[in-house]
Coordinates of N, CA and C in Angstrom, one line a residue:
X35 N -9.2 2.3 -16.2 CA -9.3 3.7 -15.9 C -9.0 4.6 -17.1
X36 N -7.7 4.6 -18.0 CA -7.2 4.9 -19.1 C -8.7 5.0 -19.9
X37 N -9.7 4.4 -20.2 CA -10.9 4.7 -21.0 C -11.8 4.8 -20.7
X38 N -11.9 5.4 -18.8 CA -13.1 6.0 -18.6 C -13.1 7.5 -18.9
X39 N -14.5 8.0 -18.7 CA -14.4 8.9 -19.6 C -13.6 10.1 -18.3
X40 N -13.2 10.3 -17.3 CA -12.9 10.5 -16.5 C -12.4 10.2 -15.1
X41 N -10.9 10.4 -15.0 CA -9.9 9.4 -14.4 C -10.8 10.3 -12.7
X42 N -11.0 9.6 -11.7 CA -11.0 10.0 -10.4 C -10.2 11.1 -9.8
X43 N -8.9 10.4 -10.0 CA -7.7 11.3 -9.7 C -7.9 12.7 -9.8
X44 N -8.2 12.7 -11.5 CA -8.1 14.3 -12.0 C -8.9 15.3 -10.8
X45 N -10.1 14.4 -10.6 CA -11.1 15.1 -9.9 C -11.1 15.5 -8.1
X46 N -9.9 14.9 -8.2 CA -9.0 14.9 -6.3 C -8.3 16.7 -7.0
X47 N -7.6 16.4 -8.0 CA -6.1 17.5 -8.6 C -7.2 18.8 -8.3
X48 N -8.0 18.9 -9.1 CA -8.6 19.8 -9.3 C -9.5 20.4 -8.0
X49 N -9.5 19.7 -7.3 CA -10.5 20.5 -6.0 C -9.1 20.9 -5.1
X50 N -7.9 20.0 -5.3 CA -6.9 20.3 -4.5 C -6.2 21.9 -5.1
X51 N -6.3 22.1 -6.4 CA -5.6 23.2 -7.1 C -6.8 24.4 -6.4
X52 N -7.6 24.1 -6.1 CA -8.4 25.4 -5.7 C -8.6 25.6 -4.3
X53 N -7.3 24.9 -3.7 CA -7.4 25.2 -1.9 C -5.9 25.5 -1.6
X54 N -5.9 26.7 -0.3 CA -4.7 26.8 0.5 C -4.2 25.9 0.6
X55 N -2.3 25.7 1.1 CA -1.9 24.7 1.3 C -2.0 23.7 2.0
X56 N -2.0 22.2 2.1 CA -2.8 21.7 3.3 C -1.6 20.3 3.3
X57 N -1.4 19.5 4.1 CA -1.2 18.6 4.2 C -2.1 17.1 3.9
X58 N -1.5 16.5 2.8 CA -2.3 15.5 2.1 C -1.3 14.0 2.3
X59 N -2.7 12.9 2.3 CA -2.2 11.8 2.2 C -2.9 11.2 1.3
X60 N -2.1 10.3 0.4 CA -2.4 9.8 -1.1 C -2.4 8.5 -0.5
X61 N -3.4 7.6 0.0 CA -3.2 6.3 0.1 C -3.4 5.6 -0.7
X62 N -2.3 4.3 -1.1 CA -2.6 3.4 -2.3 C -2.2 4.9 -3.7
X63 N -1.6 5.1 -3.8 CA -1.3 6.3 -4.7 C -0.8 6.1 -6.3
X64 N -0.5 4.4 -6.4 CA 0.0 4.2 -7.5 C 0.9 4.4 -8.1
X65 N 1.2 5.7 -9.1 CA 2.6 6.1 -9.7 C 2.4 7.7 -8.8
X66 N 1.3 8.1 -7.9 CA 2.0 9.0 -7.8 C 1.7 10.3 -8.8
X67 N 0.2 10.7 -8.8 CA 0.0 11.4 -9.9 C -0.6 12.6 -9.3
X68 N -1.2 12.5 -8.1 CA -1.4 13.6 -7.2 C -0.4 14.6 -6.6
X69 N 0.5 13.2 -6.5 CA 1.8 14.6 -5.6 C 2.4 15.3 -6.8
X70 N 2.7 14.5 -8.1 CA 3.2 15.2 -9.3 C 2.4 16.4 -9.7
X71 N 1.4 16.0 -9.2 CA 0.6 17.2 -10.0 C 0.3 18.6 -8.9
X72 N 0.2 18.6 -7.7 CA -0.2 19.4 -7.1 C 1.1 19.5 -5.8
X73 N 1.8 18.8 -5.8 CA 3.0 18.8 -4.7 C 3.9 20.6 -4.6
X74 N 4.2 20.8 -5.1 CA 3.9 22.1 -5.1 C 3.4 23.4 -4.6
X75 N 2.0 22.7 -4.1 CA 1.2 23.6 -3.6 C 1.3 23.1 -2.2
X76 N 0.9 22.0 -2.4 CA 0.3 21.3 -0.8 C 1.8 20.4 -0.9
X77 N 1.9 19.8 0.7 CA 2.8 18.3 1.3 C 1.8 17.1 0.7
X78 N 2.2 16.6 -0.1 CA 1.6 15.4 -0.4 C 2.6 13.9 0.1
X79 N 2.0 13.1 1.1 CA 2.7 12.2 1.0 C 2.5 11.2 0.3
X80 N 2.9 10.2 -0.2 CA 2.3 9.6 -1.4 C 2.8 7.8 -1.0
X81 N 1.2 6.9 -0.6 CA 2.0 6.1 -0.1 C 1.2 4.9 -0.9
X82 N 2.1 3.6 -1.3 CA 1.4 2.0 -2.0 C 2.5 1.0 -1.8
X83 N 2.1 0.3 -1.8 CA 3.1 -1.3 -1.8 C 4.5 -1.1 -2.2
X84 N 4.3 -0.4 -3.2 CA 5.6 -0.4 -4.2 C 5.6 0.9 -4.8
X85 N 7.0 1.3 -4.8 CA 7.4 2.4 -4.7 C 8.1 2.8 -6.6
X86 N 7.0 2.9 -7.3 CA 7.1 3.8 -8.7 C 8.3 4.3 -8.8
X87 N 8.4 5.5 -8.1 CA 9.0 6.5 -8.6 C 9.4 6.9 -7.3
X88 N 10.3 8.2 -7.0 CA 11.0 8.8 -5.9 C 9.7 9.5 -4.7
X89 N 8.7 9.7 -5.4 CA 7.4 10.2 -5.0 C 7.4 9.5 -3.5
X90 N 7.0 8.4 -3.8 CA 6.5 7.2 -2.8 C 6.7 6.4 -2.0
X91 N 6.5 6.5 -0.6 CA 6.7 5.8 0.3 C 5.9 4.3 0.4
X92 N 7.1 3.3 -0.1 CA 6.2 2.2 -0.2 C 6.3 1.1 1.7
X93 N 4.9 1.2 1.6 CA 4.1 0.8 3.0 C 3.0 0.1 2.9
X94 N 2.4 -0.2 3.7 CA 1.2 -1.1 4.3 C -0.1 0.1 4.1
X95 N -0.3 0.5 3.6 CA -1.6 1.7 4.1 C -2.5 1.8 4.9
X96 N -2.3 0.5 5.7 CA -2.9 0.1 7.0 C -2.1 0.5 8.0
X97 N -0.5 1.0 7.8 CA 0.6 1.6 8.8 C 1.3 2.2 8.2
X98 N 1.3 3.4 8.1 CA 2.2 4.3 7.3 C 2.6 5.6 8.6
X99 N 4.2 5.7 8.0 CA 4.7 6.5 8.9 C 4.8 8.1 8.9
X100 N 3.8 8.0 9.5 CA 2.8 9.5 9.9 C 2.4 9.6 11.3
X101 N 2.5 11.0 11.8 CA 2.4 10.9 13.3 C 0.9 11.2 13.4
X102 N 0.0 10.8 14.8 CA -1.2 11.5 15.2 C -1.2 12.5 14.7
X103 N -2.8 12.7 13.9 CA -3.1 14.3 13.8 C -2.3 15.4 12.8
X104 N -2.1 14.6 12.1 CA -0.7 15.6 11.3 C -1.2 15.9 10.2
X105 N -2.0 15.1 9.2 CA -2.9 15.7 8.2 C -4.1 15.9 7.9
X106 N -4.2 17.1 6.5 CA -5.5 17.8 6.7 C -6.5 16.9 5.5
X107 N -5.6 16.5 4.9 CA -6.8 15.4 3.8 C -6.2 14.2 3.4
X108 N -6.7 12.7 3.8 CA -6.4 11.5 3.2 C -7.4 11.0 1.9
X109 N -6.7 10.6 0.7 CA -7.3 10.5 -0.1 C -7.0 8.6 -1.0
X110 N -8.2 8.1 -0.8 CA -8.4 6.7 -1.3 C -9.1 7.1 -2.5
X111 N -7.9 6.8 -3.6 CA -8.7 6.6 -4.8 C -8.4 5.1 -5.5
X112 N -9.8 4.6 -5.5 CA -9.2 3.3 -6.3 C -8.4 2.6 -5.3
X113 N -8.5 2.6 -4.1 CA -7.2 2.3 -3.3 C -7.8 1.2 -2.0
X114 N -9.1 1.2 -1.9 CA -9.7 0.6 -0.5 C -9.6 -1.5 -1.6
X115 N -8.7 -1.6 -1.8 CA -8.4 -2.8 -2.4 C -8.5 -4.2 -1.8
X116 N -8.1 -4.0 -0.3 CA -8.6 -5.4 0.7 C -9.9 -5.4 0.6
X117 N -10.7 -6.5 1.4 CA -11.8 -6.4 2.1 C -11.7 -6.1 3.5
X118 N -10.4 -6.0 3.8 CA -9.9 -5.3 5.3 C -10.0 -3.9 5.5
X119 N -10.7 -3.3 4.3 CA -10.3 -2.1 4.2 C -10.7 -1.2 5.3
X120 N -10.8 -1.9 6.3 CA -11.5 -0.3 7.7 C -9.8 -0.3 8.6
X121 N -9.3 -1.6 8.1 CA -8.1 -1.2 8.7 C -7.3 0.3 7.9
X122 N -7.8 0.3 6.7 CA -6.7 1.7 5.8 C -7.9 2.9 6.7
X123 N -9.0 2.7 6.6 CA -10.4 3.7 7.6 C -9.4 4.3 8.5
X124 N -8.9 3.2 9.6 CA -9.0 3.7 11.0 C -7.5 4.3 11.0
X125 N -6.6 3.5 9.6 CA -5.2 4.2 9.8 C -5.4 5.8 9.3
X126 N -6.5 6.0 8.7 CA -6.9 7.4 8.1 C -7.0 7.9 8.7
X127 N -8.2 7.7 10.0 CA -8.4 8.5 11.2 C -8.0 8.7 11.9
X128 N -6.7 8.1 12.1 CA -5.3 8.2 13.2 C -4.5 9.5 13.2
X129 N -4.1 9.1 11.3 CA -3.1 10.4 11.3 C -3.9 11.9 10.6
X130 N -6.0 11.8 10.6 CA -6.2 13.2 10.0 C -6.6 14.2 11.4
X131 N -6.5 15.2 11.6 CA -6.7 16.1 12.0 C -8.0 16.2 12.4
X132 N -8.7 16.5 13.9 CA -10.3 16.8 14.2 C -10.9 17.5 12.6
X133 N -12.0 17.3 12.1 CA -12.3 18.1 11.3 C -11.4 18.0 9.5
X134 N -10.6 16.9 9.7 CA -9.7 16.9 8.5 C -10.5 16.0 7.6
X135 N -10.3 16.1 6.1 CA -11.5 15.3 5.3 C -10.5 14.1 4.9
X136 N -11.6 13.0 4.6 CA -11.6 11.7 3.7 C -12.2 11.7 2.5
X137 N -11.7 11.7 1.7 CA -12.2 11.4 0.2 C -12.0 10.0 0.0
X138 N -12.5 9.3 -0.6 CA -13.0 8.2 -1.3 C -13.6 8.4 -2.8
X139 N -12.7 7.8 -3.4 CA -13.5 7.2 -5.1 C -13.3 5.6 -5.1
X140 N -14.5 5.1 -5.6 CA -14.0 3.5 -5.3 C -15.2 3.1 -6.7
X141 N -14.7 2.1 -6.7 CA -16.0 1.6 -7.9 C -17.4 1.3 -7.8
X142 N -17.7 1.2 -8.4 CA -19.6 1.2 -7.8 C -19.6 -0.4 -7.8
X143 N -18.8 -0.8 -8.7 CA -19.5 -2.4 -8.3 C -19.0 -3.0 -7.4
X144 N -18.1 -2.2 -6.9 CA -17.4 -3.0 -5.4 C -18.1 -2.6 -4.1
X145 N -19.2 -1.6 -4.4 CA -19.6 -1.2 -3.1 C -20.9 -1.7 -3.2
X146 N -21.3 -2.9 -2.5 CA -22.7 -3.8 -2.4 C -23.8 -2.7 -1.9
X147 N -23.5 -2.5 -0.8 CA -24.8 -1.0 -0.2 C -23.8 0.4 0.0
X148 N -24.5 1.2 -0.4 CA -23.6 2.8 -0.3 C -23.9 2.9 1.3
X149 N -25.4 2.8 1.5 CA -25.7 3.5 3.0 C -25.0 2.6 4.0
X150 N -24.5 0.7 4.2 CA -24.2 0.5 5.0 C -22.6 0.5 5.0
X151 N -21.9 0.9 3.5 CA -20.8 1.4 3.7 C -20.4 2.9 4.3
X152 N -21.2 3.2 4.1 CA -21.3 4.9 4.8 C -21.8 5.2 6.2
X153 N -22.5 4.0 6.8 CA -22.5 3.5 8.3 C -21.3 3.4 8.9
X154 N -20.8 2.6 8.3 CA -19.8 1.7 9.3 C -18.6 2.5 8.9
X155 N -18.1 3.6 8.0 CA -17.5 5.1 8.3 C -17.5 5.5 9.4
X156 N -19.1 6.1 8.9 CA -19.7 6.6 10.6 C -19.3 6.4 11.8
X157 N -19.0 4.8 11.5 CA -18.9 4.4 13.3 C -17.4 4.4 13.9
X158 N -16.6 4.9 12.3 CA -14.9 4.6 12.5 C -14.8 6.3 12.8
X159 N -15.9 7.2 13.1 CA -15.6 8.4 13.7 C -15.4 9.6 12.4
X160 N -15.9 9.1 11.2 CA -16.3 10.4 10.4 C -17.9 10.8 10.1
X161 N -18.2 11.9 9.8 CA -19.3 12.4 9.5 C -19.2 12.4 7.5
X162 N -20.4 11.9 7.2 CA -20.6 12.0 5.6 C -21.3 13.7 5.4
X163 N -20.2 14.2 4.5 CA -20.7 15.7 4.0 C -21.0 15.5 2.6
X164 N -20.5 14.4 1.4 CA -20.9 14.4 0.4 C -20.9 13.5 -0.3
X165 N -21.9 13.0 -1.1 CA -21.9 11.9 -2.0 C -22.0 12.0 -3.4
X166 N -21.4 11.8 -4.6 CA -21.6 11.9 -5.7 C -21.9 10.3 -6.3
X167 N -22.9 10.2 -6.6 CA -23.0 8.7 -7.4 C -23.4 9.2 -9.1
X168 N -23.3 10.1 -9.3 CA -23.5 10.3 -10.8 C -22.6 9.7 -12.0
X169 N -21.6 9.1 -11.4 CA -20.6 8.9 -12.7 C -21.1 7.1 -12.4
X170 N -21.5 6.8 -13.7 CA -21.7 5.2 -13.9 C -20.0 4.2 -13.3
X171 N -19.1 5.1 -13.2 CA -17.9 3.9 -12.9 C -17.7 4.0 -11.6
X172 N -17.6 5.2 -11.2 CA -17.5 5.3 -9.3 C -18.3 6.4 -8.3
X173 N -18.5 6.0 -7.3 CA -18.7 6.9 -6.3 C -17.7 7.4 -5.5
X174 N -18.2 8.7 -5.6 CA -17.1 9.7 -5.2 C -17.6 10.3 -3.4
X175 N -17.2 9.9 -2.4 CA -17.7 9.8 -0.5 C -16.5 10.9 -0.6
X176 N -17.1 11.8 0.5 CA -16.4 13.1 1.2 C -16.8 13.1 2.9
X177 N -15.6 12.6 3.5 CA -16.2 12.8 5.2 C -15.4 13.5 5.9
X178 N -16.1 13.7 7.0 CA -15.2 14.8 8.1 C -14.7 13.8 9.2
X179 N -13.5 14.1 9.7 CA -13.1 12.8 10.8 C -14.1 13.9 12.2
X180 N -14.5 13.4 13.0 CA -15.2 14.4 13.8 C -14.9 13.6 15.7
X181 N -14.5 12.4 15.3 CA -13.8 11.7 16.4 C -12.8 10.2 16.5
X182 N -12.1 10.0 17.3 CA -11.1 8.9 17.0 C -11.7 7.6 16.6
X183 N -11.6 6.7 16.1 CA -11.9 5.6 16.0 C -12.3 4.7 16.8
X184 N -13.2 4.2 17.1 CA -13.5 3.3 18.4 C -12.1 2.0 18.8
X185 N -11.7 2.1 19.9 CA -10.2 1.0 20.4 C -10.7 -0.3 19.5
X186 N -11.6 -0.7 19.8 CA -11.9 -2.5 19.4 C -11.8 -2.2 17.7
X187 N -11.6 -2.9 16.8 CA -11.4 -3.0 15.6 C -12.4 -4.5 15.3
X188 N -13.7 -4.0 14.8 CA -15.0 -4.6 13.7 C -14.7 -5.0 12.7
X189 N -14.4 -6.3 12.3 CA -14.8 -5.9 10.7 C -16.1 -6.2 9.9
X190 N -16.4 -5.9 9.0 CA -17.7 -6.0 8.2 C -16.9 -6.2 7.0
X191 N -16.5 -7.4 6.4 CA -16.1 -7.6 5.5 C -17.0 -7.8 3.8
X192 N -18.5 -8.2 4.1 CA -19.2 -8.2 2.8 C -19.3 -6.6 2.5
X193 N -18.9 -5.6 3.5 CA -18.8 -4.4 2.5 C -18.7 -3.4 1.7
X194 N -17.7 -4.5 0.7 CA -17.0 -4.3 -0.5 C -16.7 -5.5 -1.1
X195 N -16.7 -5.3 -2.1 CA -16.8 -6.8 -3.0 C -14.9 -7.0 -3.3
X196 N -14.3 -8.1 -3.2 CA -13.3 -7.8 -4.1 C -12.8 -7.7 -5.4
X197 N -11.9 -6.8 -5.5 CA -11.2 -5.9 -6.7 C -10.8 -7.8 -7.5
X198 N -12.0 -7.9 -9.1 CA -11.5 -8.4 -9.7 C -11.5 -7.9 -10.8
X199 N -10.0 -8.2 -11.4 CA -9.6 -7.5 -12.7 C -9.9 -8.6 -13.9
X200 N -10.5 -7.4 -15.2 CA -10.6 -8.4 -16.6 C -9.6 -8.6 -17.2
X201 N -9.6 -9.4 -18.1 CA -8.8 -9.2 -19.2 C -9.2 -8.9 -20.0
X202 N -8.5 -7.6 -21.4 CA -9.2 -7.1 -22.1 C -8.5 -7.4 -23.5

């Protein structure tokens, strides 16, 4: 990420610096560079495996301790890392607000089809408002939660490909 030409993140900071305050969840959050940067403005909770710095609540992001309905934006950057990942979906839709957004940046090569990854959203109870595929390293998904999650839990695991790292 350090040598793309454009870190994801920045691109969460920056739409977040230009909104009222709101309640945010940083899932998979890493060091924690969202709440540093905009905590201030908005409640960022800031949640990953392992806990960096004082920022972050290190958790499951499939169970993180947030009540129903409490936040107004959950944010997966770089972060949907299982191939389980509709379980981190439906923990999204649990704790966002009727009408509260999901953002997604993920990598393009991890996402085999955009449209049947953007279905099976759909079917976890958000509406797709935006898609950016212009940047050759990721696509950038914007959805509205618009109803609860269906009870039965599906998986569709082909997906997303799994996160394999180079050596460089």
């Amino acid at each position: 990420v350090e040598k793309w030409p454009v870190n994801p993140v920045d691109i969460f900071i920056k739409q977040l610096q230009a909104c009222k305050p709101l309640v945010v969840a940083d899932m998979g959050c890493g060091e924690a560079k969202l709440a540093a940067t905009v905590g201030k403005i908005h409640t960022v909770h800031s949640f990953d495996l392992v806990a960096y710095n004082s920022l972050i609540t290190p958790c499951n992001i499939a169970d993180v301790p947030l009540a129903n309905s409490t936040v107004d934006v959950v944010i997966f950057c770089l972060a949907l890392m299982g191939t389980d990942f509709i379980k981190f979906i439906r923990e999204a839709n649990r704790i966002l607000r009727t009408g509260g957004k999901l953002k997604i940046a993920e990598v393009v090569s991890r996402i085999s089809e955009v449209d049947a990854f953007v279905s099976e959203l759909e079917l976890q109870g958000f509406e797709l408002k935006h898609k950016d595929t212009g940047n050759k390293m990721f696509i950038m998904l914007e959805f509205v939660k618009t109803k609860p999650s269906p009870a039965k839990l599906v998986e569709n695991p082909g997906l997303l490909k799994p996160c394999i790292y180079k050596r460089r």
